[in-house]
C-alpha positions as a Markdown table, in Angstrom:
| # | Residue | x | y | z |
|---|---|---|---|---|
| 1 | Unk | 0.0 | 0.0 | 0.0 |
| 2 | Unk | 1.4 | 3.6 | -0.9 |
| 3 | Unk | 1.8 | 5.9 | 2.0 |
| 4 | Unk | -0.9 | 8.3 | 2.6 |
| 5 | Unk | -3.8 | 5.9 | 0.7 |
| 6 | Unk | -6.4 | 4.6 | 2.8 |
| 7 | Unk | -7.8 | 0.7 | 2.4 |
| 8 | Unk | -11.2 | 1.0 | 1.2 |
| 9 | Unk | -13.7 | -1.3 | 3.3 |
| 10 | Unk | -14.4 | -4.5 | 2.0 |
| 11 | Unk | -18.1 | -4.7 | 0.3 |
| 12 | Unk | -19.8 | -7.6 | -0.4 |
| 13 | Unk | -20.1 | -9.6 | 3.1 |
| 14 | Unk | -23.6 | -10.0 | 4.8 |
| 15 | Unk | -23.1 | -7.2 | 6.9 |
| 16 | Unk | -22.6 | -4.6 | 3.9 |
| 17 | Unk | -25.3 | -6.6 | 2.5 |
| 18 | Unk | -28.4 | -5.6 | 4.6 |
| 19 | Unk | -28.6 | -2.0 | 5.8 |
| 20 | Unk | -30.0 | -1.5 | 9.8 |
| 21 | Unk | -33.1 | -0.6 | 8.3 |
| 22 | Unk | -33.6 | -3.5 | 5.9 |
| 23 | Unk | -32.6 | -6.2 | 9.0 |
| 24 | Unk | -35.1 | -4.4 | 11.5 |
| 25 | Unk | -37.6 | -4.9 | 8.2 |
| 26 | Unk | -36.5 | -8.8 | 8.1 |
| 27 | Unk | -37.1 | -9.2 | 11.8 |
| 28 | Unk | -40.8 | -7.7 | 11.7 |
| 29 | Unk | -41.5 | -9.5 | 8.3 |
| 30 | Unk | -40.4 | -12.7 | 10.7 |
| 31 | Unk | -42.1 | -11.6 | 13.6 |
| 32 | Unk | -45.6 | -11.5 | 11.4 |
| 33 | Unk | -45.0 | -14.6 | 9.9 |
| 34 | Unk | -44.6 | -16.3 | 13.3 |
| 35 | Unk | -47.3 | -15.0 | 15.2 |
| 36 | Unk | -49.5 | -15.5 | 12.0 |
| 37 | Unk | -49.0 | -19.1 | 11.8 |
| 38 | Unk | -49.1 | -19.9 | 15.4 |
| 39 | Unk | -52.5 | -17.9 | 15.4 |
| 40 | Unk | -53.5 | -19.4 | 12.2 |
| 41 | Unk | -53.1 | -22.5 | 13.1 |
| 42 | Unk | -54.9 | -22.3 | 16.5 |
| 43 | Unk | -57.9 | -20.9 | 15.4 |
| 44 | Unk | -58.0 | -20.7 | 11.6 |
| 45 | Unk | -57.9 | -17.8 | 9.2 |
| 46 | Unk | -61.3 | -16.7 | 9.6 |
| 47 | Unk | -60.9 | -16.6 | 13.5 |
| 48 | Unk | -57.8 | -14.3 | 13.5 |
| 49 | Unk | -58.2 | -10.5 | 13.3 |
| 50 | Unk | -55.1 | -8.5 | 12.2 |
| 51 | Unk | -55.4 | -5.9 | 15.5 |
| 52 | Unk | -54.5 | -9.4 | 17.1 |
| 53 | Unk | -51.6 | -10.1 | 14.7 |
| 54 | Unk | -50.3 | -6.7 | 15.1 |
| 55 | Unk | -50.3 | -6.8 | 19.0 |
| 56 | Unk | -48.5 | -9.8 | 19.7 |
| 57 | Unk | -45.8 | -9.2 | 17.3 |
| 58 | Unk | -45.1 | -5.7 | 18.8 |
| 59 | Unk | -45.6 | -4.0 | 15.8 |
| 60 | Unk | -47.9 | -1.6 | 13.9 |
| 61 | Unk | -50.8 | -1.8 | 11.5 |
| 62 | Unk | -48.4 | 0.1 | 9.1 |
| 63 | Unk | -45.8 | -2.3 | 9.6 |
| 64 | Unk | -48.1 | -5.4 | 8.9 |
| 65 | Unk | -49.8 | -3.4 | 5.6 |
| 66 | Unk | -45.5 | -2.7 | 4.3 |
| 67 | Unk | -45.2 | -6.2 | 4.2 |
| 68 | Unk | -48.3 | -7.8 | 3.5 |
| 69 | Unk | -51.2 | -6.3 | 1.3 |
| 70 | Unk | -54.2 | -7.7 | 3.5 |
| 71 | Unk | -54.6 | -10.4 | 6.4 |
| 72 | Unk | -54.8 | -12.8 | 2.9 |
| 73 | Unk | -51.9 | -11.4 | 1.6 |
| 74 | Unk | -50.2 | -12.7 | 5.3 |
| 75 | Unk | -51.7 | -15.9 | 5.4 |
| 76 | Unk | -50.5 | -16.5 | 1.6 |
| 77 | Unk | -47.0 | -16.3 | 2.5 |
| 78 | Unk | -47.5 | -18.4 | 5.7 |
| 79 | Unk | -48.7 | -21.0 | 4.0 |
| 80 | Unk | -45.9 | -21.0 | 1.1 |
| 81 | Unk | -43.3 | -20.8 | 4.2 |
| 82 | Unk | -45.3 | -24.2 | 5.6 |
| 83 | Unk | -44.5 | -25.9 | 1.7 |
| 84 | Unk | -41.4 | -24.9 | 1.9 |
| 85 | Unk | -40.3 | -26.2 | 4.5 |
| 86 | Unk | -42.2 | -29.6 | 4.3 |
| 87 | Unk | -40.7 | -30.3 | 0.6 |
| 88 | Unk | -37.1 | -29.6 | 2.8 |
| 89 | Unk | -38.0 | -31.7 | 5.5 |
| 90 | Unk | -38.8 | -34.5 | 2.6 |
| 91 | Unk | -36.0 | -33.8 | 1.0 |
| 92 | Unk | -33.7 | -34.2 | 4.3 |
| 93 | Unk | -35.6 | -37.5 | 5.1 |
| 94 | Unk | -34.9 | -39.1 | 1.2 |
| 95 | Unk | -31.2 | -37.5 | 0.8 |
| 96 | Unk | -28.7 | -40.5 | 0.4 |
| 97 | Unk | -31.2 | -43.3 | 0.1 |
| 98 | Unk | -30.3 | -45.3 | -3.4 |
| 99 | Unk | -32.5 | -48.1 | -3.6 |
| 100 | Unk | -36.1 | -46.1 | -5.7 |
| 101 | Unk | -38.8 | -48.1 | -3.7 |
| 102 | Unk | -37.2 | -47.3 | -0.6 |
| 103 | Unk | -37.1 | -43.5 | -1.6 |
| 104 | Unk | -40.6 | -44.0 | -2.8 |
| 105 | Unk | -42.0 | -45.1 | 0.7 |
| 106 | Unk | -39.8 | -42.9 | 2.5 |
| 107 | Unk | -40.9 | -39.8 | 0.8 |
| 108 | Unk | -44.8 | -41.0 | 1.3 |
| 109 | Unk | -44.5 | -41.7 | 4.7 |
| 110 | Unk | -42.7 | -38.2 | 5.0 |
| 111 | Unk | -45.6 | -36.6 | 3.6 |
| 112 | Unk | -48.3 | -38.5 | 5.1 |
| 113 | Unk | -46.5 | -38.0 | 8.3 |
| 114 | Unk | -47.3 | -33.9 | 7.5 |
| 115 | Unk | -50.8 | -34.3 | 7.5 |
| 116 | Unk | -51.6 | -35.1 | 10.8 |
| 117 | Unk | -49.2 | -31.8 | 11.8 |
| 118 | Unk | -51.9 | -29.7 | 13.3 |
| 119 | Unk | -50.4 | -26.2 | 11.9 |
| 120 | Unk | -50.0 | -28.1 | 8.3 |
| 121 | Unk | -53.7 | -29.6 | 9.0 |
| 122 | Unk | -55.6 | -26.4 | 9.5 |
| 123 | Unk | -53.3 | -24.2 | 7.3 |
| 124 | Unk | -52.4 | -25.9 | 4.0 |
| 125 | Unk | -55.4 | -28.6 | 4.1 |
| 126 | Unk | -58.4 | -27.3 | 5.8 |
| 127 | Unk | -58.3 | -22.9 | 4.9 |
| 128 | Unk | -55.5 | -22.4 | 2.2 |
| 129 | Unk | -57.7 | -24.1 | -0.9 |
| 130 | Unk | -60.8 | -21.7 | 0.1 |
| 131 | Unk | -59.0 | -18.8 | 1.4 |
| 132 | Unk | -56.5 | -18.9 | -1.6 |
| 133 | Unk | -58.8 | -20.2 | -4.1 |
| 134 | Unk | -58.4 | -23.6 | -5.7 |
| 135 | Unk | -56.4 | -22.6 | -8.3 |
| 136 | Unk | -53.8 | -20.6 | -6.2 |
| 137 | Unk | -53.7 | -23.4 | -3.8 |
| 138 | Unk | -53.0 | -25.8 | -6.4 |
| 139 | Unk | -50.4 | -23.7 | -8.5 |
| 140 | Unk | -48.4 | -23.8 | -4.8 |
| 141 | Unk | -48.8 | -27.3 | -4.2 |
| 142 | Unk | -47.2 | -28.1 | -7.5 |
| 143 | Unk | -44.8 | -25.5 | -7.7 |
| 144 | Unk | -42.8 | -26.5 | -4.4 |
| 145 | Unk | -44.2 | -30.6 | -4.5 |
| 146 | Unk | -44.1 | -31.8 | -8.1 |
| 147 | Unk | -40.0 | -31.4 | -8.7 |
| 148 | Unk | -39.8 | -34.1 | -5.8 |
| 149 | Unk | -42.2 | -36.5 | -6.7 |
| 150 | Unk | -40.7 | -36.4 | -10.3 |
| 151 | Unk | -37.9 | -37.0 | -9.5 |
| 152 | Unk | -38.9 | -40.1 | -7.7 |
| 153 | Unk | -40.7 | -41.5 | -10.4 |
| 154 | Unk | -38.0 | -40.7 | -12.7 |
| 155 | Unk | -35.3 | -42.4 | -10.7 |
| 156 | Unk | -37.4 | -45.3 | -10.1 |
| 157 | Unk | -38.0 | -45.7 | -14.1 |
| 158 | Unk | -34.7 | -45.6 | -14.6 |
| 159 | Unk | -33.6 | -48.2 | -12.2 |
| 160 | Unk | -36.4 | -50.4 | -13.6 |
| 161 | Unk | -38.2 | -50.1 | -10.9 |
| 162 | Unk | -41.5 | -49.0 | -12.5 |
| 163 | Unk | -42.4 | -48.6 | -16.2 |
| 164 | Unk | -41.3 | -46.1 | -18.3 |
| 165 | Unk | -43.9 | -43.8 | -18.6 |
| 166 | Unk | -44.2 | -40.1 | -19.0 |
| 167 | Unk | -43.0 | -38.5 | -16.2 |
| 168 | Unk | -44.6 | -34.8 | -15.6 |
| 169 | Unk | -48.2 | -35.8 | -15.9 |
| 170 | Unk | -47.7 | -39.2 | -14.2 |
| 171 | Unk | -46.3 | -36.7 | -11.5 |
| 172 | Unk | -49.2 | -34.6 | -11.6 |
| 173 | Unk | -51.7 | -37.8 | -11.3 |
| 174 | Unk | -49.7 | -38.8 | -8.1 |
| 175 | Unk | -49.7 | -35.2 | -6.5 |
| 176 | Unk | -53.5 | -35.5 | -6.9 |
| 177 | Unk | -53.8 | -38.7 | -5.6 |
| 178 | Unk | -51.8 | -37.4 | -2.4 |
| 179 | Unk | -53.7 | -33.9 | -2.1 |
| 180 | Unk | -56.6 | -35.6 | -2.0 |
| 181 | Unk | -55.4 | -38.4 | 0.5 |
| 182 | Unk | -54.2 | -35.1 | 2.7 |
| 183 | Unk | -57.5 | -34.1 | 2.5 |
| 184 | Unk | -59.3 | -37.0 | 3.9 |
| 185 | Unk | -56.6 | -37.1 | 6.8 |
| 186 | Unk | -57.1 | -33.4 | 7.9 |
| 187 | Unk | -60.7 | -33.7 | 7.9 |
| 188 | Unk | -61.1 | -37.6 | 9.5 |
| 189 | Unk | -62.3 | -37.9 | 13.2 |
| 190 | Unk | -59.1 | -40.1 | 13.6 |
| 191 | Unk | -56.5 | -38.4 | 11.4 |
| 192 | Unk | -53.5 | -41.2 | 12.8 |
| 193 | Unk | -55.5 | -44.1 | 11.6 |
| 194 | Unk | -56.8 | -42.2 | 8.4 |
| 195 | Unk | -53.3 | -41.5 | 7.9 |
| 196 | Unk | -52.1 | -45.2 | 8.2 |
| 197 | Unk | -54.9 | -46.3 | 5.6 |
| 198 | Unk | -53.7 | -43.9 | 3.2 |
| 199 | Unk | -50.3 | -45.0 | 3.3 |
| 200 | Unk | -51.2 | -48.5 | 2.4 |
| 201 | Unk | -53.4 | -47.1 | -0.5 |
| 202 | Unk | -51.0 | -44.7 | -2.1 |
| 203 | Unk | -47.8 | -47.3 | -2.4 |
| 204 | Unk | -50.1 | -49.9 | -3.3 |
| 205 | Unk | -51.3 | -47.7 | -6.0 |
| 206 | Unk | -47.4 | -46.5 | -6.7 |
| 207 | Unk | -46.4 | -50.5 | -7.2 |
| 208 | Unk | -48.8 | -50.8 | -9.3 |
| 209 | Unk | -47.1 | -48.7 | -11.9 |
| 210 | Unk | -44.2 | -51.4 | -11.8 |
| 211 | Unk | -42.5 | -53.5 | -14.5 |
């Protein structure tokens, strides 16, 4: 270095990254998101009131409407948070198995396993399809589930474990069959033993797709 010049700070790190302001916006965004699926999930969309949402997560009606357009807008990005990290917690559960059928069943029971979560049960099954709207619901179901099960599928076609078929809508036919198995657990009397019968149905209809 030439005497006199000054070294210029180092950019780039995650401190020069995120300004004060924009990590006290990250912690409030967080801080609605938390209360808003603990409350969600206790009572249900319809039973929540934003005043509520506000209070307990120390901050104001302002703050909640930067972030989120409307209590919907909230609930939206709760439920997408809940998707995300179920397809992660899948994913963790499958990561290093080799053998397809045993990444088949793993990944089924990991999802079946979901269902009976009571924030997952009164969140993504029971409100999200009619606060969201079908079509929304669905579009987020696929968008964070249908990469997995593909790729499932695919690697058990290609270990000739099941029949070469075509993947992607073969995919989509499964994700059904499992959003609509979800569906029957979150709304059963018993959802453990509606759960369990599920299981047996879904991989039963999975090997049936074998060579």
């Amino acid at each position: 270095m030439s005497p006199g010049k000054r070294s210029r700070p180092q950019r780039g790190g995650p401190a020069a990254e995120r300004s004060p302001a924009a990590q006290r916006g990250d912690a409030t965004r967080a801080a609605l998101l938390r209360i808003g699926r603990r409350l969600f999930a206790e009572r249900g969309f319809a039973g929540v009131g934003t005043e509520e949402i506000v209070a307990e997560a120390g901050v104001t009606r302002g703050a909640l409407y930067h972030h989120f357009a409307d209590k919907r807008d909230l609930f939206r990005a709760v439920h997408e948070q809940l998707e995300q990290a179920l397809v992660a917690d899948i994913g963790e559960r499958i990561r290093g198995i080799d053998d397809p059928w045993e990444l088949i069943v793993t990944g089924v029971r990991a999802f079946l396993d979901s269902c009976t979560d009571p924030a997952i049960r009164r969140i993504a099954l029971l409100d999200a399809p009619a606060v969201l709207g079908w079509a929304e619901w669905r579009e987020i179901d696929a968008r964070y589930g249908l990469g997995l099960i593909g790729f499932g599928l695919q690697h058990a076609m290609d270990r000739g474990v099941l029949a070469q078929r075509p993947v992607r809508p073969l995919a989509h036919l499964l994700m059904g069959a499992m959003a609509e198995a979800a569906m029957v657990i979150a709304n059963a009397e018993d959802p453990a033993a509606a759960r369990d019968e599920a299981e047996a149905l879904l991989l039963a209809l999975v090997e049936g797709l074998g060579n």
